[in-house]
PDB file of C-alpha atoms in Angstrom:
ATOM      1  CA  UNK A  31       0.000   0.000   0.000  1.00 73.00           C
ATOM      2  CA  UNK A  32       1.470   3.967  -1.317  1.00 84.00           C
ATOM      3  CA  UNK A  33       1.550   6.052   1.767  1.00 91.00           C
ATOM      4  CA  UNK A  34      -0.054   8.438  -0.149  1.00 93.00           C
ATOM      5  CA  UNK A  35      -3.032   7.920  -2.456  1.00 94.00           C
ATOM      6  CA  UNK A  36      -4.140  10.741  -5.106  1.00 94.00           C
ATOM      7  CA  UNK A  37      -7.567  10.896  -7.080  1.00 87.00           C
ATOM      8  CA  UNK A  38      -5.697   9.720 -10.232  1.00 81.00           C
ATOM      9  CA  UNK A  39      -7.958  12.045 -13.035  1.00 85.00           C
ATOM     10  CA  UNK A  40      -7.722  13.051 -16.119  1.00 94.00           C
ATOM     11  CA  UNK A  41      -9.466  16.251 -14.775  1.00 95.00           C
ATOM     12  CA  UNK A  42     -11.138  18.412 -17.430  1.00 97.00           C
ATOM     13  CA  UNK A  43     -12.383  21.714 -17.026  1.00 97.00           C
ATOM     14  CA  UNK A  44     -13.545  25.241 -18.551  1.00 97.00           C
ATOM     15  CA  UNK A  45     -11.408  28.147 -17.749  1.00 97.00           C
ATOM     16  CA  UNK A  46     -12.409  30.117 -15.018  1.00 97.00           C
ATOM     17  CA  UNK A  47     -13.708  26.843 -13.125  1.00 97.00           C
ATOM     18  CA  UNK A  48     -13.068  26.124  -9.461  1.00 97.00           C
ATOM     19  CA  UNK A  49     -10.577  22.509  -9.511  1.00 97.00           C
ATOM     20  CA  UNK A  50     -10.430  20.665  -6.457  1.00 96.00           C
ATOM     21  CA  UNK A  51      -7.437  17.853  -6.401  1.00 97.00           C
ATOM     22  CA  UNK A  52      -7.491  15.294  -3.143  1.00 96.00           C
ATOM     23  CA  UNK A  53      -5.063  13.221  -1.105  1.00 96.00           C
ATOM     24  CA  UNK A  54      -5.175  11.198   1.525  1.00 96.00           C
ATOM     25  CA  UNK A  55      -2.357   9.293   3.620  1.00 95.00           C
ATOM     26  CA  UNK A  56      -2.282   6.486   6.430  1.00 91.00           C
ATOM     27  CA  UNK A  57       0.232   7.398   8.250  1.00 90.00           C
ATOM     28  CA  UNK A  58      -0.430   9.990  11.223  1.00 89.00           C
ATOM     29  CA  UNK A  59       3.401  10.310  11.744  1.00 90.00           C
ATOM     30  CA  UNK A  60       3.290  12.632   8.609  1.00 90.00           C
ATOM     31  CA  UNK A  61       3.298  16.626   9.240  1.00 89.00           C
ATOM     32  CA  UNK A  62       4.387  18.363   6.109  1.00 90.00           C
ATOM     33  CA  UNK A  63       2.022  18.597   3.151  1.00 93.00           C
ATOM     34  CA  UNK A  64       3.467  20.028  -0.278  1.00 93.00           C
ATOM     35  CA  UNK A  65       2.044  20.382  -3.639  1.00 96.00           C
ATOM     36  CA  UNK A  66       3.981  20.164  -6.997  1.00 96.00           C
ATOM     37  CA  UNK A  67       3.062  21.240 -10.293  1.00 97.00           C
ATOM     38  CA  UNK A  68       4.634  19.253 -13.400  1.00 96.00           C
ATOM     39  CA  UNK A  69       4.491  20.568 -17.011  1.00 95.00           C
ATOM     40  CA  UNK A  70       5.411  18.355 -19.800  1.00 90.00           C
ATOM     41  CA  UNK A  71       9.018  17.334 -20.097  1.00 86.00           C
ATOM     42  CA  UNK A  72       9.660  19.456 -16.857  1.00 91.00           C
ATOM     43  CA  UNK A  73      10.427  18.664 -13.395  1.00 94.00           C
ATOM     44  CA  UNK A  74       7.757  19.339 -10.752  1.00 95.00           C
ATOM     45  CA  UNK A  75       7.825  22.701  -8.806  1.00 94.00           C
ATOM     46  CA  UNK A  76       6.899  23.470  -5.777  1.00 91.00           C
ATOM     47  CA  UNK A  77       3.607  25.145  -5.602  1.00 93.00           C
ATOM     48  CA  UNK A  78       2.557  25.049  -1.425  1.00 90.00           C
ATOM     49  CA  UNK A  79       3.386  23.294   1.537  1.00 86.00           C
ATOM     50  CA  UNK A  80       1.893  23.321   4.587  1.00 88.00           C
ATOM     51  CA  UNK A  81       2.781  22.103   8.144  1.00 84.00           C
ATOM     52  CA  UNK A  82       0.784  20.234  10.171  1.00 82.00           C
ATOM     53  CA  UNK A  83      -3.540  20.734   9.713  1.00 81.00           C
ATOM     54  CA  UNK A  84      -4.665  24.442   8.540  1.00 85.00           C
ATOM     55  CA  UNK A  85      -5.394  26.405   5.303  1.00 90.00           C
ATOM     56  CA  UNK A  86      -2.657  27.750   3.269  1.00 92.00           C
ATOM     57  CA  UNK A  87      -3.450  30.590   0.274  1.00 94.00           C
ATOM     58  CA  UNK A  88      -1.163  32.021  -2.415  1.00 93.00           C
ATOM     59  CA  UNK A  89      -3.012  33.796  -5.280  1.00 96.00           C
ATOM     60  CA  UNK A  90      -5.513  31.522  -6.987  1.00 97.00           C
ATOM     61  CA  UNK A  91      -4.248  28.427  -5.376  1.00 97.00           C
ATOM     62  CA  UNK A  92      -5.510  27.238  -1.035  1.00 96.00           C
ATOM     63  CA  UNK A  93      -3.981  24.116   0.273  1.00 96.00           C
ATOM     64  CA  UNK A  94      -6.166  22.863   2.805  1.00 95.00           C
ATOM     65  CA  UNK A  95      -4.609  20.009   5.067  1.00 95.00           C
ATOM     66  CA  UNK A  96      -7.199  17.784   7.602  1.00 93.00           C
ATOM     67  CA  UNK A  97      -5.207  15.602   9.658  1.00 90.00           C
ATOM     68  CA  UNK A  98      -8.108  13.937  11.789  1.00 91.00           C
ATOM     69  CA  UNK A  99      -9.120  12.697   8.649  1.00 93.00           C
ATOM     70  CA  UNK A 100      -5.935  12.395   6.659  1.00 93.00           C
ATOM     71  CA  UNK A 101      -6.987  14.381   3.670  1.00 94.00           C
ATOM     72  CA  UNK A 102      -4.919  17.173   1.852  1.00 96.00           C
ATOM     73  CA  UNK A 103      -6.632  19.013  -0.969  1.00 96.00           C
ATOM     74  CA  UNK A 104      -5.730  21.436  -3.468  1.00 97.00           C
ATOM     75  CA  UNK A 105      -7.782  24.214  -4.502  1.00 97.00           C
ATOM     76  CA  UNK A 106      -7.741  26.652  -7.674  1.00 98.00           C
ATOM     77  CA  UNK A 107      -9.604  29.242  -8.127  1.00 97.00           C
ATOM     78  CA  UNK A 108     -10.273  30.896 -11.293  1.00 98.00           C
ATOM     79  CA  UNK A 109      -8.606  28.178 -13.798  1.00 98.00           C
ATOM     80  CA  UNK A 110      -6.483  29.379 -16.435  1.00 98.00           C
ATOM     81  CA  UNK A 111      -5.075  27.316 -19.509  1.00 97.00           C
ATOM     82  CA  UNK A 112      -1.714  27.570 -18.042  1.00 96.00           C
ATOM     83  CA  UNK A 113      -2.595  25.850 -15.126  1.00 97.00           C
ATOM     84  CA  UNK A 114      -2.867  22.847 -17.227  1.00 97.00           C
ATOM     85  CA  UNK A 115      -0.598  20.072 -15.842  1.00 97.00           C
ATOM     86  CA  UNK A 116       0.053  17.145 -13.534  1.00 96.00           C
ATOM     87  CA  UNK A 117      -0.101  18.088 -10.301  1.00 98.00           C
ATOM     88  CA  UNK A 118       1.519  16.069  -7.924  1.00 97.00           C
ATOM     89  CA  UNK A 119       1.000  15.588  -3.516  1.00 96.00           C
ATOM     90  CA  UNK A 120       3.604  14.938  -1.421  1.00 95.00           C
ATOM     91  CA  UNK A 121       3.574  13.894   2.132  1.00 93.00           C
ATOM     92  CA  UNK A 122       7.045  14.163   4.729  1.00 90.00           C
ATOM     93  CA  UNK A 123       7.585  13.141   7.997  1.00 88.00           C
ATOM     94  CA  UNK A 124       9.773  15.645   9.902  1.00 80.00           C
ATOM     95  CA  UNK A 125      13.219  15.814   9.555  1.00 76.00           C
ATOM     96  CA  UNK A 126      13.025  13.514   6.663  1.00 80.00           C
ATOM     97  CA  UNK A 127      13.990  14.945   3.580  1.00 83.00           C
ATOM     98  CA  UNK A 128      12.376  11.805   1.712  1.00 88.00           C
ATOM     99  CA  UNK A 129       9.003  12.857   0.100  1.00 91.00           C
ATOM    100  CA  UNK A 130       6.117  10.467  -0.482  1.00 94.00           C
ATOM    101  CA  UNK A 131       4.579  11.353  -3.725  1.00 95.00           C
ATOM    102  CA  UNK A 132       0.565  10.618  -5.158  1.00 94.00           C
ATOM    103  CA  UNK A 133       0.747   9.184  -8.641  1.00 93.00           C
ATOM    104  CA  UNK A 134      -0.620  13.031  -9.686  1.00 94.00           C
ATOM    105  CA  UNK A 135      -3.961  13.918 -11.441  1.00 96.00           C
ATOM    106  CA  UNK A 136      -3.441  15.429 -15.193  1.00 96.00           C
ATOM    107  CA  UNK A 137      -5.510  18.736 -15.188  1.00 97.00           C
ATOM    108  CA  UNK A 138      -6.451  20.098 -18.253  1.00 97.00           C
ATOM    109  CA  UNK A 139      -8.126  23.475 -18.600  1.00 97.00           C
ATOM    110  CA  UNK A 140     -10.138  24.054 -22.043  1.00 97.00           C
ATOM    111  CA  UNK A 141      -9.978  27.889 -23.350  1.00 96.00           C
TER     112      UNK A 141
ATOM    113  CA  UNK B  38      20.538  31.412  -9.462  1.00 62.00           C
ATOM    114  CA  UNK B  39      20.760  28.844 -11.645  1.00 75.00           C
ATOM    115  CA  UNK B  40      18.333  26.152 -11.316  1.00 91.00           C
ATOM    116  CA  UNK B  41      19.167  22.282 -10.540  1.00 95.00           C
ATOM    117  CA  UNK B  42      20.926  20.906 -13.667  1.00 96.00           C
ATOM    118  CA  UNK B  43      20.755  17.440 -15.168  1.00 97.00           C
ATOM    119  CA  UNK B  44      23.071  16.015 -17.704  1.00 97.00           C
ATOM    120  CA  UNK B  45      22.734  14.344 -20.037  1.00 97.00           C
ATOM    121  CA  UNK B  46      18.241  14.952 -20.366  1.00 96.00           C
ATOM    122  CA  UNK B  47      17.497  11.900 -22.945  1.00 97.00           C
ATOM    123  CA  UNK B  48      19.323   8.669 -23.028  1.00 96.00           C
ATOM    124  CA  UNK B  49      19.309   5.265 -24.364  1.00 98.00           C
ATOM    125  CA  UNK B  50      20.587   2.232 -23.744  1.00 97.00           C
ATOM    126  CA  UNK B  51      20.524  -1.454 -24.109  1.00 97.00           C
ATOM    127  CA  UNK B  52      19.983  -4.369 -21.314  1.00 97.00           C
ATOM    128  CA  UNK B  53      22.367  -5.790 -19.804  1.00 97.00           C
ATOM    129  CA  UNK B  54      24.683  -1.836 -19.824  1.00 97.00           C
ATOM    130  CA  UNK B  55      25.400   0.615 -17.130  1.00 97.00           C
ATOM    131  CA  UNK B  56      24.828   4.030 -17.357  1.00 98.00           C
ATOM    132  CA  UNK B  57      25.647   7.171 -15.077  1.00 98.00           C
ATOM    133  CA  UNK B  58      23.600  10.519 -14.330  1.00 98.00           C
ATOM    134  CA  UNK B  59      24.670  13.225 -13.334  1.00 98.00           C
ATOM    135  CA  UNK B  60      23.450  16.337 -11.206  1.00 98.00           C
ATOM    136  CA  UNK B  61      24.594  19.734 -10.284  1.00 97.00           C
ATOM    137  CA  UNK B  62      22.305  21.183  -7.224  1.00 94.00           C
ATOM    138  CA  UNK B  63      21.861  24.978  -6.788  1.00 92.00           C
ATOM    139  CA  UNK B  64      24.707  26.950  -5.913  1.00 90.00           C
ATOM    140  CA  UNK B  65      25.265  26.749  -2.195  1.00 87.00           C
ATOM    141  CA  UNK B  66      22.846  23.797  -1.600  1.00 88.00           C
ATOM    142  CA  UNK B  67      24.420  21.089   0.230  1.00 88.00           C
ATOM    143  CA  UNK B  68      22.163  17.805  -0.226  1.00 90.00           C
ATOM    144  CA  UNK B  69      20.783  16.340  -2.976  1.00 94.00           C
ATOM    145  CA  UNK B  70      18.020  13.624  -3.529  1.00 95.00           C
ATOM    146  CA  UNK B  71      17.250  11.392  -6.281  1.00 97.00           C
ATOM    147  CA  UNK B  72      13.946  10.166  -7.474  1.00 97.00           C
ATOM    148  CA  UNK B  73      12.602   7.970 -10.118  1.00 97.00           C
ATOM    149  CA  UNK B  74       9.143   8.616 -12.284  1.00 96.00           C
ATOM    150  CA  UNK B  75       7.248   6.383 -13.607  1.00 94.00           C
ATOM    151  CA  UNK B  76       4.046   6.154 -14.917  1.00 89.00           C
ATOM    152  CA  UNK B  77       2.873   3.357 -12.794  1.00 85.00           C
ATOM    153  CA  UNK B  78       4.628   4.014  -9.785  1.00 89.00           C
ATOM    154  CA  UNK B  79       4.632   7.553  -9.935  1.00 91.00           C
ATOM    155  CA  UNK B  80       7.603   9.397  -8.156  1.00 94.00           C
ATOM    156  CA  UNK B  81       9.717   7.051  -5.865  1.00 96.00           C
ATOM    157  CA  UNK B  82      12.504   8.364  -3.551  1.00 95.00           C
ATOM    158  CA  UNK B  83      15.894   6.300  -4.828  1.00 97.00           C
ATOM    159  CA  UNK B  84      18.544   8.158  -2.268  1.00 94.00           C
ATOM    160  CA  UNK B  85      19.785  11.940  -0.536  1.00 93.00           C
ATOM    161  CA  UNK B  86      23.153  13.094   0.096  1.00 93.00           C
ATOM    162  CA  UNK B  87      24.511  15.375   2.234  1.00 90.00           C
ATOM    163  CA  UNK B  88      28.009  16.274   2.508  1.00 89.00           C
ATOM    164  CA  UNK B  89      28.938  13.239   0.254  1.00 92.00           C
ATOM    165  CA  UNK B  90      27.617  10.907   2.690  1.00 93.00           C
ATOM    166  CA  UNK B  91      24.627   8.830   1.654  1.00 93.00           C
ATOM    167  CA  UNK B  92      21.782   9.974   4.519  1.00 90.00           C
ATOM    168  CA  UNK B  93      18.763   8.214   3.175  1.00 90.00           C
ATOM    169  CA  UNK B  94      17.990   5.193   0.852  1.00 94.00           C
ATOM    170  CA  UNK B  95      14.538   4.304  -1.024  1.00 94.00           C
ATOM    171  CA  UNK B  96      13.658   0.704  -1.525  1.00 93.00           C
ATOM    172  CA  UNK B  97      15.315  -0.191  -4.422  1.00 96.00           C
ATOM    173  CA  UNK B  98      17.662  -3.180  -5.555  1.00 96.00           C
ATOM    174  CA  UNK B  99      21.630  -2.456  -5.192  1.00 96.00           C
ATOM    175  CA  UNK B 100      22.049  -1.921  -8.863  1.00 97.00           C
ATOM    176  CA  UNK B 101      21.287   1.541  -8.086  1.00 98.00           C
ATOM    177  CA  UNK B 102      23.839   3.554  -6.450  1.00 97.00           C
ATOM    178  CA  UNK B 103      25.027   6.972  -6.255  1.00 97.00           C
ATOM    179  CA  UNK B 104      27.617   9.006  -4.946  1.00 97.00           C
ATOM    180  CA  UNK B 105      28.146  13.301  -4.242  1.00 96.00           C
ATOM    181  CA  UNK B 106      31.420  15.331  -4.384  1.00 96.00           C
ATOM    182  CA  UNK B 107      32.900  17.812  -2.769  1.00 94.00           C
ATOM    183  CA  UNK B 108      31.554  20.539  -4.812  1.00 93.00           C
ATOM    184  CA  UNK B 109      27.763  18.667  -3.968  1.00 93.00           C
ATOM    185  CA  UNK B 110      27.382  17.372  -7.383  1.00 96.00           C
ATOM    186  CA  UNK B 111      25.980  14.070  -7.667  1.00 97.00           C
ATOM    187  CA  UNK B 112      26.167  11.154  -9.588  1.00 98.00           C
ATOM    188  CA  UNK B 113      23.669   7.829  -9.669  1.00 98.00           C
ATOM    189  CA  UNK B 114      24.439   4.978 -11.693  1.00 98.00           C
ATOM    190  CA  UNK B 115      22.598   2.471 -12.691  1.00 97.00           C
ATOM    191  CA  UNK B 116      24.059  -0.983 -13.113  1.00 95.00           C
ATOM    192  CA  UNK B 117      23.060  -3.915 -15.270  1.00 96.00           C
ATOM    193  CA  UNK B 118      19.971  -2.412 -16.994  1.00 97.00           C
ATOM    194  CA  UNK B 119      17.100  -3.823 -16.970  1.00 97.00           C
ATOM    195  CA  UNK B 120      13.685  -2.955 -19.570  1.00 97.00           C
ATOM    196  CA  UNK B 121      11.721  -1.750 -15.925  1.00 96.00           C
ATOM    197  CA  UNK B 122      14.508   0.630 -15.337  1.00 97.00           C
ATOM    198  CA  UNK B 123      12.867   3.002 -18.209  1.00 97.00           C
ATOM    199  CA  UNK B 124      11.694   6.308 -16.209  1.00 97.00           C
ATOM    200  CA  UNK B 125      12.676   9.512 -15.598  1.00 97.00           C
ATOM    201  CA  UNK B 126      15.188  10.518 -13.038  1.00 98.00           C
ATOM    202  CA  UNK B 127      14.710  13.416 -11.185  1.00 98.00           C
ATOM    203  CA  UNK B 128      17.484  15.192  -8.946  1.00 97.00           C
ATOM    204  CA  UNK B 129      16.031  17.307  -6.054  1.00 95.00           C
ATOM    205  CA  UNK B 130      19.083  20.277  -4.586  1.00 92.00           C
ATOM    206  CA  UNK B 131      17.652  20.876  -0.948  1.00 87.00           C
ATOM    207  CA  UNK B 132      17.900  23.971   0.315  1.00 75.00           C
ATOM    208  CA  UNK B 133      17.254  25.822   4.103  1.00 66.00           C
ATOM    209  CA  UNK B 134      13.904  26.846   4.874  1.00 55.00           C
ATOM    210  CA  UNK B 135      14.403  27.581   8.520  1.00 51.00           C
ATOM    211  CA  UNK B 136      12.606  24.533   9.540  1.00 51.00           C
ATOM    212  CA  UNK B 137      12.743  20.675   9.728  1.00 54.00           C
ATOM    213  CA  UNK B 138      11.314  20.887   5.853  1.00 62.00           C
ATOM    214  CA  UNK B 139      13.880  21.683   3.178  1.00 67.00           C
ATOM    215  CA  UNK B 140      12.249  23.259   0.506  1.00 80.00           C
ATOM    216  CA  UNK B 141      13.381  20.381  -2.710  1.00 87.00           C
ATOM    217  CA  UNK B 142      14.134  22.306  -5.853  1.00 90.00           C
ATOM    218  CA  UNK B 143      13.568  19.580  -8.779  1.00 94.00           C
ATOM    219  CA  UNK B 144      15.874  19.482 -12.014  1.00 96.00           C
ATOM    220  CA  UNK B 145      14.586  18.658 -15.598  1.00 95.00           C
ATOM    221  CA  UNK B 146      15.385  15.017 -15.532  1.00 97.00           C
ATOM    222  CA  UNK B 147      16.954  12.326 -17.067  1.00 97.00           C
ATOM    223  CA  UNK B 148      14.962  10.359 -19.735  1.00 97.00           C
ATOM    224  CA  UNK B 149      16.164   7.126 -19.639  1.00 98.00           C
ATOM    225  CA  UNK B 150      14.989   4.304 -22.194  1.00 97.00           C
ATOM    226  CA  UNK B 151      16.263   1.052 -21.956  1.00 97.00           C
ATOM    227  CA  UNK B 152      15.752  -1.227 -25.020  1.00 96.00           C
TER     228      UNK B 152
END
């Protein structure tokens, strides 16, 4: 069993849609949440991470991280066609520089 | 400040060969992981080194190996190919976020086809 397990998509959606992309992990000892975004041929960058449970916003883009239920979400608001992507979660325990990775959900967003 | 860089980005190579990869982290950036994509497995954590010491190892067979330099370059090689060992490698250059975390800045990869 992954430690991590991500709604594997595609996702399709019309610009300016809300996206919603889910996690969730087993493993309570885990207290820093990141998401990456990965374009074609590209490695993935870091969008967000959070630590431990909360909300986290930058721009168009709220991590949200639930650890009573062990669910991490990603949020964008306000889709553009760049956003199109993989995006990939990533769970870390601390002091562990080994990240756990989702398989990623392909997002595309149609002009 | 230059980004994480990768040589060489697209390879290929035959069963049975060895091949070596090769990663410069950011400047100043003392620990470096590797990680393997696939598109069944997804991204798996191979190794991380810090100060050319090996700190961390993934769960995979001793055919894969690595080592880091003084100058925190790093190499991983990959011995005795095998068709499964098709993926791209990413290198991660870790740097200091002022926590337990350090923020992993990924490179572009190393395509590697094994036929």
């Amino acid at each position: 069993q992954k430690e991590v397990e991500q709604d594997p998509g595609p996702l399709s959606v019309p610009e300016g849609a809300i996206v919603s992309l889910n996690c969730t992990y087993s493993n309570s000892a885990f207290q820093y949440f990141m998401w990456y975004r990965q374009y074609s041929r590209k490695g993935p960058e870091l969008l967000m991470y959070t630590y431990s449970s909360g909300n986290k916003e930058d721009g168009r883009f709220t991590a949200q991280v639930d650890k009573s239920s062990k669910y991490i979400s990603l949020f964008i608001r306000d889709s553009q066609p760049s956003d199109s992507a993989t995006y990939l979660c990533a769970i870390a325990k601390t002091g562990a520089n080994n990240l756990f990775f989702g398989t990623g959900t392909r997002l595309t967003v149609i002009p | 400040k230059a980004g994480v860089t990768q040589t060489p980005r697209y390879l290929i190579k035959t069963r049975g060969q060895q091949v070596t990869l090769s990663c410069s982290p950011i400047s100043g950036h003392r620990s470096v992981s590797w990680y393997q994509q696939t598109p069944g497995q997804g991204l798996q954590f191979l190794f991380e080194y810090f100060s050319e010491t090996q700190r961390n190892k993934g769960n995979f067979p001793g055919r894969f190996s690595g080592r880091q330099f003084s100058n925190s370059r790093s190499e991983m090689n990959v011995s005795t190919l095998e068709l499964g060992d098709s993926a791209l490698y990413l290198c991660a250059s870790l740097g200091l976020a002022g926590s337990s975390y350090n923020e992993q800045f990924f490179g572009p990869g190393t395509r590697l086809t094994v036929l």
